[in-house]
XYZ file of C-alpha atoms in Angstrom:
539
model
C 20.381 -27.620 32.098
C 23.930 -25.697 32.896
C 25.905 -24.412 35.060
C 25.324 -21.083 36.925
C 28.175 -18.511 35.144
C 30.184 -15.918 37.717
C 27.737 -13.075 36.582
C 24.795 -15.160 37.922
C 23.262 -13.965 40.611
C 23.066 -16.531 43.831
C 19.559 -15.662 45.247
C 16.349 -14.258 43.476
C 14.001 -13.444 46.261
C 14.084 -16.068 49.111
C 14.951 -18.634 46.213
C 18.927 -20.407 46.215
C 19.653 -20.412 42.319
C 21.363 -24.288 41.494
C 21.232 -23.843 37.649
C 20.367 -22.343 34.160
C 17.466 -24.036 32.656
C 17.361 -21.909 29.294
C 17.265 -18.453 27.872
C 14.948 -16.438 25.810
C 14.336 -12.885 24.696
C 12.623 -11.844 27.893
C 15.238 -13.408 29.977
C 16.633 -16.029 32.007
C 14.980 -19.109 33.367
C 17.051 -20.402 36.403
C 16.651 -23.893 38.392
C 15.535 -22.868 42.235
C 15.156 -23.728 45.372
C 12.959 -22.532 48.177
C 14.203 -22.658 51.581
C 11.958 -25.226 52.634
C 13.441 -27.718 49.656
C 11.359 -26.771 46.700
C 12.238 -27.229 43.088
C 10.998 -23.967 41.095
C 11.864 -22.719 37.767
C 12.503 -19.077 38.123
C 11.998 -16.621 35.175
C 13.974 -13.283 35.343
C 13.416 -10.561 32.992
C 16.430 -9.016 31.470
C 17.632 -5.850 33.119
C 18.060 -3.969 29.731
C 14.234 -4.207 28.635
C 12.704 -3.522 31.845
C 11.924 0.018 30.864
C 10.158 -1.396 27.806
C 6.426 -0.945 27.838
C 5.387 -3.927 26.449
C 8.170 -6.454 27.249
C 6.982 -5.570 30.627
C 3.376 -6.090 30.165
C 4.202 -9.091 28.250
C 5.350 -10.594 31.479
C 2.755 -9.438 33.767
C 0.303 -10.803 31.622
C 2.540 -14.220 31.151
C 2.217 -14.488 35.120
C -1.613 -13.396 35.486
C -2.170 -16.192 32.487
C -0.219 -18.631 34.338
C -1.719 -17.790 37.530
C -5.273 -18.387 36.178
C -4.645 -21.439 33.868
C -4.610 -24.263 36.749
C -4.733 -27.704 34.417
C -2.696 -30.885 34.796
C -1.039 -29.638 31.862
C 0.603 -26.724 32.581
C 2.581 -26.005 35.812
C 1.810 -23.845 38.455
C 2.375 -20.371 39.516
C 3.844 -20.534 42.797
C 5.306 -16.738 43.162
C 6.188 -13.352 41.481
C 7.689 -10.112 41.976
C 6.592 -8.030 39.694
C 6.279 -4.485 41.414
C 10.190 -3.237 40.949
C 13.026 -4.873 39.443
C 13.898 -7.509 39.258
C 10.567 -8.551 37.976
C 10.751 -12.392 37.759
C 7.915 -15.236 38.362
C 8.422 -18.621 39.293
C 6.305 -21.733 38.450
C 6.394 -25.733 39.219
C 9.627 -27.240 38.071
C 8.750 -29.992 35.760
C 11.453 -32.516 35.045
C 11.911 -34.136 31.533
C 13.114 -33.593 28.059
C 11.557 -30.897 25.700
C 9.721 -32.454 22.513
C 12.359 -30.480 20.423
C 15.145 -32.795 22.691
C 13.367 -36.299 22.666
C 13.257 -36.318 18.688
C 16.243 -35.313 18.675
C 18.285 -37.449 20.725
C 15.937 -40.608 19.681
C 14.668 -39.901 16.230
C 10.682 -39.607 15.334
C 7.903 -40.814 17.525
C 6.425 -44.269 16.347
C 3.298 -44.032 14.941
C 1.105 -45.210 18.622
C 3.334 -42.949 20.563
C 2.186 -40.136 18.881
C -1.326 -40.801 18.740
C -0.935 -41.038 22.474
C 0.997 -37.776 22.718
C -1.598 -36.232 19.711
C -4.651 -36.795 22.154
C -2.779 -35.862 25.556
C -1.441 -32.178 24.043
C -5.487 -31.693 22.436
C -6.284 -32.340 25.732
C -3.734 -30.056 27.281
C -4.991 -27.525 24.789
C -9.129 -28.007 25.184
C -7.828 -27.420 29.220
C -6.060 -24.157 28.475
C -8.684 -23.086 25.977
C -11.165 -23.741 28.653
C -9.807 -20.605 30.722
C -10.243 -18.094 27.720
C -6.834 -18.340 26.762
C -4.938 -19.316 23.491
C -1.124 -20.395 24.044
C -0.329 -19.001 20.780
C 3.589 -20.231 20.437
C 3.156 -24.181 20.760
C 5.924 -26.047 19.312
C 7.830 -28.723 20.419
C 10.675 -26.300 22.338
C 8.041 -25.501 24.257
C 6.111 -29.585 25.616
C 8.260 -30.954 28.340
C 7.817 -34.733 28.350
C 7.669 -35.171 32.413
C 6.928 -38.234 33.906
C 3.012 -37.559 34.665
C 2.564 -36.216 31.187
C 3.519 -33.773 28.880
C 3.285 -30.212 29.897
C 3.114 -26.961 28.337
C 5.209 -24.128 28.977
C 6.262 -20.596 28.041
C 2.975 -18.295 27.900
C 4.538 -15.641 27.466
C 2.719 -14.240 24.436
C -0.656 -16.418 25.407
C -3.723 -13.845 25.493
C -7.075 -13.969 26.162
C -8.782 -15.440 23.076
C -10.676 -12.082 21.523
C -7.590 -9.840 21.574
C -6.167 -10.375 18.511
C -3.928 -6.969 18.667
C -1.047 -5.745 17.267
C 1.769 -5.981 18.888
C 3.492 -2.969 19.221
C 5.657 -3.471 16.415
C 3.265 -4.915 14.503
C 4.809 -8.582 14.204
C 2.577 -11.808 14.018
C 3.215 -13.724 17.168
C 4.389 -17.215 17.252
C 7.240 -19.010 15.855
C 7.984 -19.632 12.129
C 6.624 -23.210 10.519
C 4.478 -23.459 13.894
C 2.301 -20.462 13.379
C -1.355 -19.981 11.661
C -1.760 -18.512 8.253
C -4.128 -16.459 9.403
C -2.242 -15.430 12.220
C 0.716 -14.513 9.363
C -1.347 -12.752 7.367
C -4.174 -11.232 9.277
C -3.072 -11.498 12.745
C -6.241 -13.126 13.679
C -5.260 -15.166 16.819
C -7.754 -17.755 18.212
C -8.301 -21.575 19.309
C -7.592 -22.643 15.492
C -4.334 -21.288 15.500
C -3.373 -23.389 18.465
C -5.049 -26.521 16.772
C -2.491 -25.214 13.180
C 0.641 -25.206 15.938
C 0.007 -28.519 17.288
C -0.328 -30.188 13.604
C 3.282 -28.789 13.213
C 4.048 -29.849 16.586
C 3.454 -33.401 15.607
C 4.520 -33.816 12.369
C 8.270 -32.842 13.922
C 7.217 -35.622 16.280
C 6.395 -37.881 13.743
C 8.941 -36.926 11.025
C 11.890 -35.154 13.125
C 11.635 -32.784 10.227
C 11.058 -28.704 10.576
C 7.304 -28.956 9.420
C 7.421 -26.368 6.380
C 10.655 -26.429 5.713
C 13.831 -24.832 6.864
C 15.541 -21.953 5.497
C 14.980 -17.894 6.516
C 11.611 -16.282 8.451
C 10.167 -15.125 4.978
C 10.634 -18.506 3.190
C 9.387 -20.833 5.886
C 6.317 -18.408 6.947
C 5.824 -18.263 3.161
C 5.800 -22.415 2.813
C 3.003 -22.421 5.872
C 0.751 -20.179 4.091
C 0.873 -21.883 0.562
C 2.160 -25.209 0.501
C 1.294 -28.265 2.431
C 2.863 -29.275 5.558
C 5.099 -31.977 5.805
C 4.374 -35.625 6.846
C 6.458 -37.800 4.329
C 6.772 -41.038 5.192
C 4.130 -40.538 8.215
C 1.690 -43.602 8.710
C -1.468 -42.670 6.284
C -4.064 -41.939 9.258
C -1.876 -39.992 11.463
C -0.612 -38.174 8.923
C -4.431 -37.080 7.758
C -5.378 -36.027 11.254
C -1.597 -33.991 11.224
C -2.578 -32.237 7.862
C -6.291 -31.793 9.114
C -5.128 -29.635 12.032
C -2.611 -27.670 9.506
C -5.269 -26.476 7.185
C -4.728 -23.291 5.521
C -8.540 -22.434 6.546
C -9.145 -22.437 10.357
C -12.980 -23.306 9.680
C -11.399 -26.581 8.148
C -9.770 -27.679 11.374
C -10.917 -30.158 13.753
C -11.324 -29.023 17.766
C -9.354 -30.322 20.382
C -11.719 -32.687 21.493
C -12.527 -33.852 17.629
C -8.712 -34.238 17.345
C -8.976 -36.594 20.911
C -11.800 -38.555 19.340
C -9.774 -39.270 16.007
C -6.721 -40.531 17.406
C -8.968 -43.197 19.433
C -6.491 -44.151 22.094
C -7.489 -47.063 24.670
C -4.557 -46.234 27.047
C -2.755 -43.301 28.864
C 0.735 -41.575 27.117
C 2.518 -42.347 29.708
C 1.884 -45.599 29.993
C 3.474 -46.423 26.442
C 6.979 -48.001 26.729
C 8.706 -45.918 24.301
C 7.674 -42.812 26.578
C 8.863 -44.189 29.250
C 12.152 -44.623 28.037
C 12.145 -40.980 26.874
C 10.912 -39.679 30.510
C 13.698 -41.869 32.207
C 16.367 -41.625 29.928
C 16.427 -38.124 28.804
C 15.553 -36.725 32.353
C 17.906 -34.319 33.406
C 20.168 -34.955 35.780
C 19.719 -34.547 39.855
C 19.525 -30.875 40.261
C 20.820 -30.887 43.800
C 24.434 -32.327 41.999
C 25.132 -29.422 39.327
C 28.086 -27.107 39.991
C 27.640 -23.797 40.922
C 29.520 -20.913 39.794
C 32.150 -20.934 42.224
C 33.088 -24.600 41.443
C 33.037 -24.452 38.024
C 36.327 -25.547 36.790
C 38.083 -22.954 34.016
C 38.174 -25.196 31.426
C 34.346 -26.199 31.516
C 32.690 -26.790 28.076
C 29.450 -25.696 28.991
C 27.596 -24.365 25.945
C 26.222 -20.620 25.609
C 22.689 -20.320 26.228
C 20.321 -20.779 23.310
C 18.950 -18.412 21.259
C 15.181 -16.950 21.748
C 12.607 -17.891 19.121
C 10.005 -15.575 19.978
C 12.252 -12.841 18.383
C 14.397 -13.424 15.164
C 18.428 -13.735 15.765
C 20.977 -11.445 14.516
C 23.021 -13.340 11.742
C 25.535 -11.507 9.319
C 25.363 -13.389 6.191
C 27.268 -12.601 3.231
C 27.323 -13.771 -0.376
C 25.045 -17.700 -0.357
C 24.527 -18.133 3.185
C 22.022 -19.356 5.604
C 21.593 -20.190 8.703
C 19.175 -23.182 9.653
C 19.030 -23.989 13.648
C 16.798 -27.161 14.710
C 16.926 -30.475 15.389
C 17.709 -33.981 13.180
C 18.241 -37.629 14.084
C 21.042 -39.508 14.380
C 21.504 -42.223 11.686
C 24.261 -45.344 11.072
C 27.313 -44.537 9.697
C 27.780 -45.905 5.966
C 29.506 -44.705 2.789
C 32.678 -42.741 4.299
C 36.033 -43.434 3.936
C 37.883 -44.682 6.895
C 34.473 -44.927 8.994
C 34.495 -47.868 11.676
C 30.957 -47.329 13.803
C 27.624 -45.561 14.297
C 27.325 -42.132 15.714
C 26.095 -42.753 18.963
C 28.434 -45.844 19.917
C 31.546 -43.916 18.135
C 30.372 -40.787 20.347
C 30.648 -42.168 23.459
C 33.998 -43.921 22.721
C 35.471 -40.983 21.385
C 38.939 -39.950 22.705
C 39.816 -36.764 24.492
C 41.986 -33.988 23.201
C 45.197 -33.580 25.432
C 45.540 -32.861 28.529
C 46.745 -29.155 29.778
C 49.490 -29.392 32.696
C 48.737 -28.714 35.918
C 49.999 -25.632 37.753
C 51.302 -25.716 41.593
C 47.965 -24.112 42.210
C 46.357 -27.181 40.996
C 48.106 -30.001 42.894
C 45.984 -32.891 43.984
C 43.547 -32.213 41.144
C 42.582 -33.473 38.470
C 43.563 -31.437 35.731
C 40.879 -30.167 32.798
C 40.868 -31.509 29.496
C 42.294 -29.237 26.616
C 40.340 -29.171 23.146
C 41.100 -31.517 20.477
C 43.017 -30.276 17.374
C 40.303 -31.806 15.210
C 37.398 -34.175 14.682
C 36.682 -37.340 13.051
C 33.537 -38.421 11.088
C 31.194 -40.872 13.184
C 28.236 -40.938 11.504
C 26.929 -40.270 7.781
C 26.349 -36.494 7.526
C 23.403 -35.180 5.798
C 23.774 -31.573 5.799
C 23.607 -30.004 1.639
C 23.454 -26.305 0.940
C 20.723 -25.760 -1.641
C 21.939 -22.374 -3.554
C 18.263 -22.032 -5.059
C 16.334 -21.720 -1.453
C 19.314 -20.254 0.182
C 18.843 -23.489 2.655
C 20.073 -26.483 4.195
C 18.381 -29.595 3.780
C 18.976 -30.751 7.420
C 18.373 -28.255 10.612
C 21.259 -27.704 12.688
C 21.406 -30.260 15.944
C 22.051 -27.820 18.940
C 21.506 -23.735 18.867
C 24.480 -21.464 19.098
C 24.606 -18.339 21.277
C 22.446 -15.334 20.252
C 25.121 -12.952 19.427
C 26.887 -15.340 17.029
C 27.295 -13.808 13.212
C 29.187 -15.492 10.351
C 30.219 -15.061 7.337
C 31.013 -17.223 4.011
C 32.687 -15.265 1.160
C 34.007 -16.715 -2.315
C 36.709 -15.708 -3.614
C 36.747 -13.707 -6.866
C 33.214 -11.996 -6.631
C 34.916 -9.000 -8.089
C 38.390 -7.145 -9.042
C 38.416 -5.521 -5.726
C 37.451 -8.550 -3.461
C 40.085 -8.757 -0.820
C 39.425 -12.593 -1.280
C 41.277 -14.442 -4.694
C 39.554 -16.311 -7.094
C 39.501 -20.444 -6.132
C 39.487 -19.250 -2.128
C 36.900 -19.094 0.582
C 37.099 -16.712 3.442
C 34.749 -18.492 6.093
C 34.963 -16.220 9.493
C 32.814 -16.036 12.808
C 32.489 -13.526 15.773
C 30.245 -12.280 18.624
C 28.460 -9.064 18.232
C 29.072 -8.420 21.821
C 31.413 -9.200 24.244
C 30.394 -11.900 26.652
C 32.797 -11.986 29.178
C 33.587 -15.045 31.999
C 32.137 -17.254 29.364
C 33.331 -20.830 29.596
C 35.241 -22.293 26.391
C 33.288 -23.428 23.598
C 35.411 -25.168 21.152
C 34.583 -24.722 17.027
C 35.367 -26.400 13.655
C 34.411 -25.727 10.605
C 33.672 -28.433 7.952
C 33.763 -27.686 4.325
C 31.516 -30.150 1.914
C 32.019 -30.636 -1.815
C 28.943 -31.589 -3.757
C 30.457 -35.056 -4.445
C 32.467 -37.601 -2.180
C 36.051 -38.421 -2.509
C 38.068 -41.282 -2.445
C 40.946 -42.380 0.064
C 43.182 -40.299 -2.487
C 41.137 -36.720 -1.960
C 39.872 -37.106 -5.709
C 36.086 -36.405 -6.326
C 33.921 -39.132 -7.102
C 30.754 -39.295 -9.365
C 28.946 -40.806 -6.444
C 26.246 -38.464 -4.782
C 24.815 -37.692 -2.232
C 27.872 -36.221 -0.660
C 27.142 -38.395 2.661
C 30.956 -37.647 4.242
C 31.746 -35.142 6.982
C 34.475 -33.068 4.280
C 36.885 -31.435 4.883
C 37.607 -29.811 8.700
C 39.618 -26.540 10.387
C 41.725 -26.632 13.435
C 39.296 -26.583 16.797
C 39.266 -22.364 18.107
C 37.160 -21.197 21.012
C 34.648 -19.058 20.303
C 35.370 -17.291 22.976
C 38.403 -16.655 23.249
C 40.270 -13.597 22.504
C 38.511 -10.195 21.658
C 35.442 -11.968 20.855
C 33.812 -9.206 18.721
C 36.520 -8.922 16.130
C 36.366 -11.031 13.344
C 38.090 -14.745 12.911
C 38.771 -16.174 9.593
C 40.103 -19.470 8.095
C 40.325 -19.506 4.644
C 39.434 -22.978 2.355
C 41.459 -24.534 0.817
C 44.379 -23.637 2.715
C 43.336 -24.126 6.493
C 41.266 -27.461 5.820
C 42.515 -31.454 5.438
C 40.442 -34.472 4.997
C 41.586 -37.477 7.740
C 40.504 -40.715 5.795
C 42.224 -44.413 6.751
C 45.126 -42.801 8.933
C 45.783 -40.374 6.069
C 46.070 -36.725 6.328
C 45.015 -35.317 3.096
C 44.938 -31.457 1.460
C 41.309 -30.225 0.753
C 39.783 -29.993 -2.586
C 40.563 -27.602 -5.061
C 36.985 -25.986 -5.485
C 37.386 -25.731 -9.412
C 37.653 -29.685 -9.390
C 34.165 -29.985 -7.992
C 32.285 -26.478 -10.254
C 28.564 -25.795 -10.971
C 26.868 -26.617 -8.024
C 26.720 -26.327 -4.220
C 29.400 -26.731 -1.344
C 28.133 -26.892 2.174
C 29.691 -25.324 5.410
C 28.870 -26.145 8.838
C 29.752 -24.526 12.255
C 30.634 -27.467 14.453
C 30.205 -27.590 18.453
C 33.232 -29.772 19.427
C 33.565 -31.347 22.799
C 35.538 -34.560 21.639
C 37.512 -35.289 18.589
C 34.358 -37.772 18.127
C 31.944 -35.879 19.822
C 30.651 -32.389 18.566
C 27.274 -31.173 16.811
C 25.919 -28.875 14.127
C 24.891 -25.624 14.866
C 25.479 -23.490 11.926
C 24.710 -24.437 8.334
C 25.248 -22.704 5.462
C 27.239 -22.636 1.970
C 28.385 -21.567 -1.594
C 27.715 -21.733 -5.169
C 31.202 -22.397 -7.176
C 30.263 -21.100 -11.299
């Protein structure tokens, strides 16, 4: 949940608008409140696609679906405009965490819990089914873990369960690693695919891993129709009824109520501790409290809204690079120079950057926080570029807006590269302007395949389990935000080890394999997050 931005509008219908709740490609989803008191989530279409044929019959039919589904897992329809713009809907607001935001905040599910939450989203799904309707993008973005249950959300591209049209422009709907094979290849939509989706769903529960893989559309879609999904490590039973439900045959997968009937619970979901703590802990804060656009101070870090997954984002990528966004775990900190605690702990202790001064204008308040010039490893970090699958082996931990592009170029591709051999030109940029944005602060971290010591020499030891070497903090948004921004490795980078400030790594001391590069969201100089990873391959 943010903040409202200045370009946010302060009604929708007779609803009072008290905070963004998300984004996607149809829209906006605002936090709202009727004038008797009510709590509604408010979806608005964008202004720009409202001529569009089907974007606009996607969201009539979203609000006839949700209008006709009435189950205690899905939230209600409570109003809609959908006659002239704006066309928006709104629906229950459900409190709680997404799936996608439990796991990753708190790591996988134990093995009970998700039996428990197995059973309670078949049941969701036999209830939704029941209505003639397939949901046909479940995934764990899209389960809110509320207190009475989880719920499902977002039916957006839900249809009746014998129209298995084309869209018009001919895509398979759904969302990569969570969608049917046959839905990739033949576009045949039905209950089965739902039953393929929540397999997936749970084996990020149960793992914290993307199902099939991360990496681009093709790869990952490719990995669900071909190879098995993931459940290493999963308790043997749960993860047989997870790889049941992701057969590559529909005929092959249990029904909703089968799935119910193998994971033989005796007691309710929410009555399991470790859900509890989830629904209580990871609730979002009291609405009634958040800032509007007026008050928001100038120097707020609120984040940019995250990207849609019902549509692919726009990335520039150049030479080696890709672009995983997702969620992972937080682990103990071990094996890195100068490191002194665990992630969370060190996170919450971490130190502000400086203070900016206060102008007349400001007297009597209390004066916003600048960014920090840097961050400092709190935690191991697992991200490693794989050059062969054009991958990362750990999804990104919070998503970046949807007009970011970036760009990692070696040096000495060529006699007319503008970049010299032993260099890397490592740049970023919006592809449109996104003005009154709030600041959100960036560093980039450069990761040789190997560790080094206290010295900056490379080690033999691998995995490379350090944070590497990092860039000065910038604001993405800062400046003319569509015109490229560059720092260049080695000569913009240090590594901070034991008090020491030390220069980067000469990429021909570490040759022949992979270096990583990750986008970093900084809000502390021990408090910032992945959201970007990608890399190089030094011959």
């Amino acid at each position: 949940m943010d903040a409202l931005r200045p370009r946010d509008p302060a009604h929708i219908g007779t609803y009072a608008l008290l905070a963004r709740l998300g984004a996607g490609g149809m829209g906006m989803v605002y936090l709202g409140r009727s004038p008797g008191g009510r709590l509604v989530a408010l979806k608005v279409i964008k202004d720009e696609i409202t001529d569009h044929p089907e974007a606009l019959a996607r969201f009539r039919r979203e609000a006839e679906t949700v209008r006709a589904v009435r189950s205690a897992y899905t939230a209600n329809l409570i109003d809609a405009s959908l006659a002239a713009p704006p066309y928006w809907l709104a629906t229950e607001y459900v409190s709680g965490p997404t799936l996608s935001r439990a796991v990753t905040d708190r790591g996988p599910f134990p093995p009970d819990t998700c039996r428990r939450l197995f059973a309670a989203l078949a049941e969701g799904l036999a209830s939704v089914h029941a209505y003639g309707v397939t949901h046909r993008d479940l995934k764990p973005q899209n389960v809110i873990l509320a207190p009475q249950g989880p719920q499902l959300i977002d039916f957006g591209i839900a249809r009746a369960a014998a129209d298995t049209a084309l869209t018009r422009t001919g895509a398979a709907p759904g969302t990569p690693g969570y969608t049917a094979p046959e839905v990739l290849v033949r576009n045949e939509v039905g209950d089965a695919a739902d039953v393929f989706a929540l397999g997936a769903t749970m084996a990020f529960a149960a793992t914290g891993r993307a199902p099939f893989g991360a990496g681009s559309v093709e790869g990952v879609s490719y990995r669900a129709v071909h190879e098995p999904i993931d459940v290493a490590g999963v308790e043997p039973g749960l993860a047989a009824l997870i790889a049941a439900c992701a057969a590559k045959d529909p005929a092959h997968r249990p029904t909703p109520a089968e799935v119910i009937v193998r994971c033989g619970v005796t007691s309710a979901l929410v009555e399991a501790p470790y859900y509890q703590a989830l629904s209580a802990g990871l609730t979002e804060p009291p609405p009634h409290d958040l800032p509007t656009a007026t008050a928001l101070p100038p120097n707020h870090p609120t984040p940019p809204p995250a990207p849609s997954r019902s549509r692919r984002t726009t990335w520039l990528v150049t030479v080696a690079v890709a672009a995983v966004l997702g969620v992972v775990g937080a682990v103990a900190v071990q094996g890195w120079p100068g490191g002194k605690g665990g992630g969370a702990d060190a996170k919450a202790s971490g130190t502000p950057g400086p203070s900016r001064s206060a102008s007349p204008a400001d007297s009597g308040k209390k004066a916003p926080l600048g960014p920090p010039q840097y961050i400092e490893q709190t935690a191991p970090s697992l991200d490693g570029y794989s050059g062969l699958s054009d991958s990362c082996r750990q999804p990104a931990q919070e998503q970046l807006d949807t007009q970011f592009q970036f760009a990692v170029t070696p040096g000495g591709l060529s006699a007319t590269d503008e970049v010299p051999p032993g260099k890397v030109q490592i740049g970023y940029r919006l592809k449109y302007e996104e003005p009154g944005a709030p600041p959100y602060y960036l560093a980039i971290t450069v990761k040789p395949p190997h560790e080094v010591d206290a010295n900056g020499n490379p080690t033999a030891r691998t995995p490379n389990r350090q944070l590497g070497f990092v860039s000065k903090v910038s604001d993405l948004y800062a400046g003319a935000q569509t015109e490229w921004k560059y720092v260049t490795y080695p000569d913009d980078f240090v590594l901070r080890s034991q008090g020491k400030v030390l220069p980067a790594l000469a990429v021909e001391r570490d040759k022949s394999t992979e270096w990583t590069v990750v986008y970093q969201h900084v809000k502390g100089v021990r408090e910032y997050r992945s959201v970007v990873c990608a890399g190089f391959v030094v011959e």
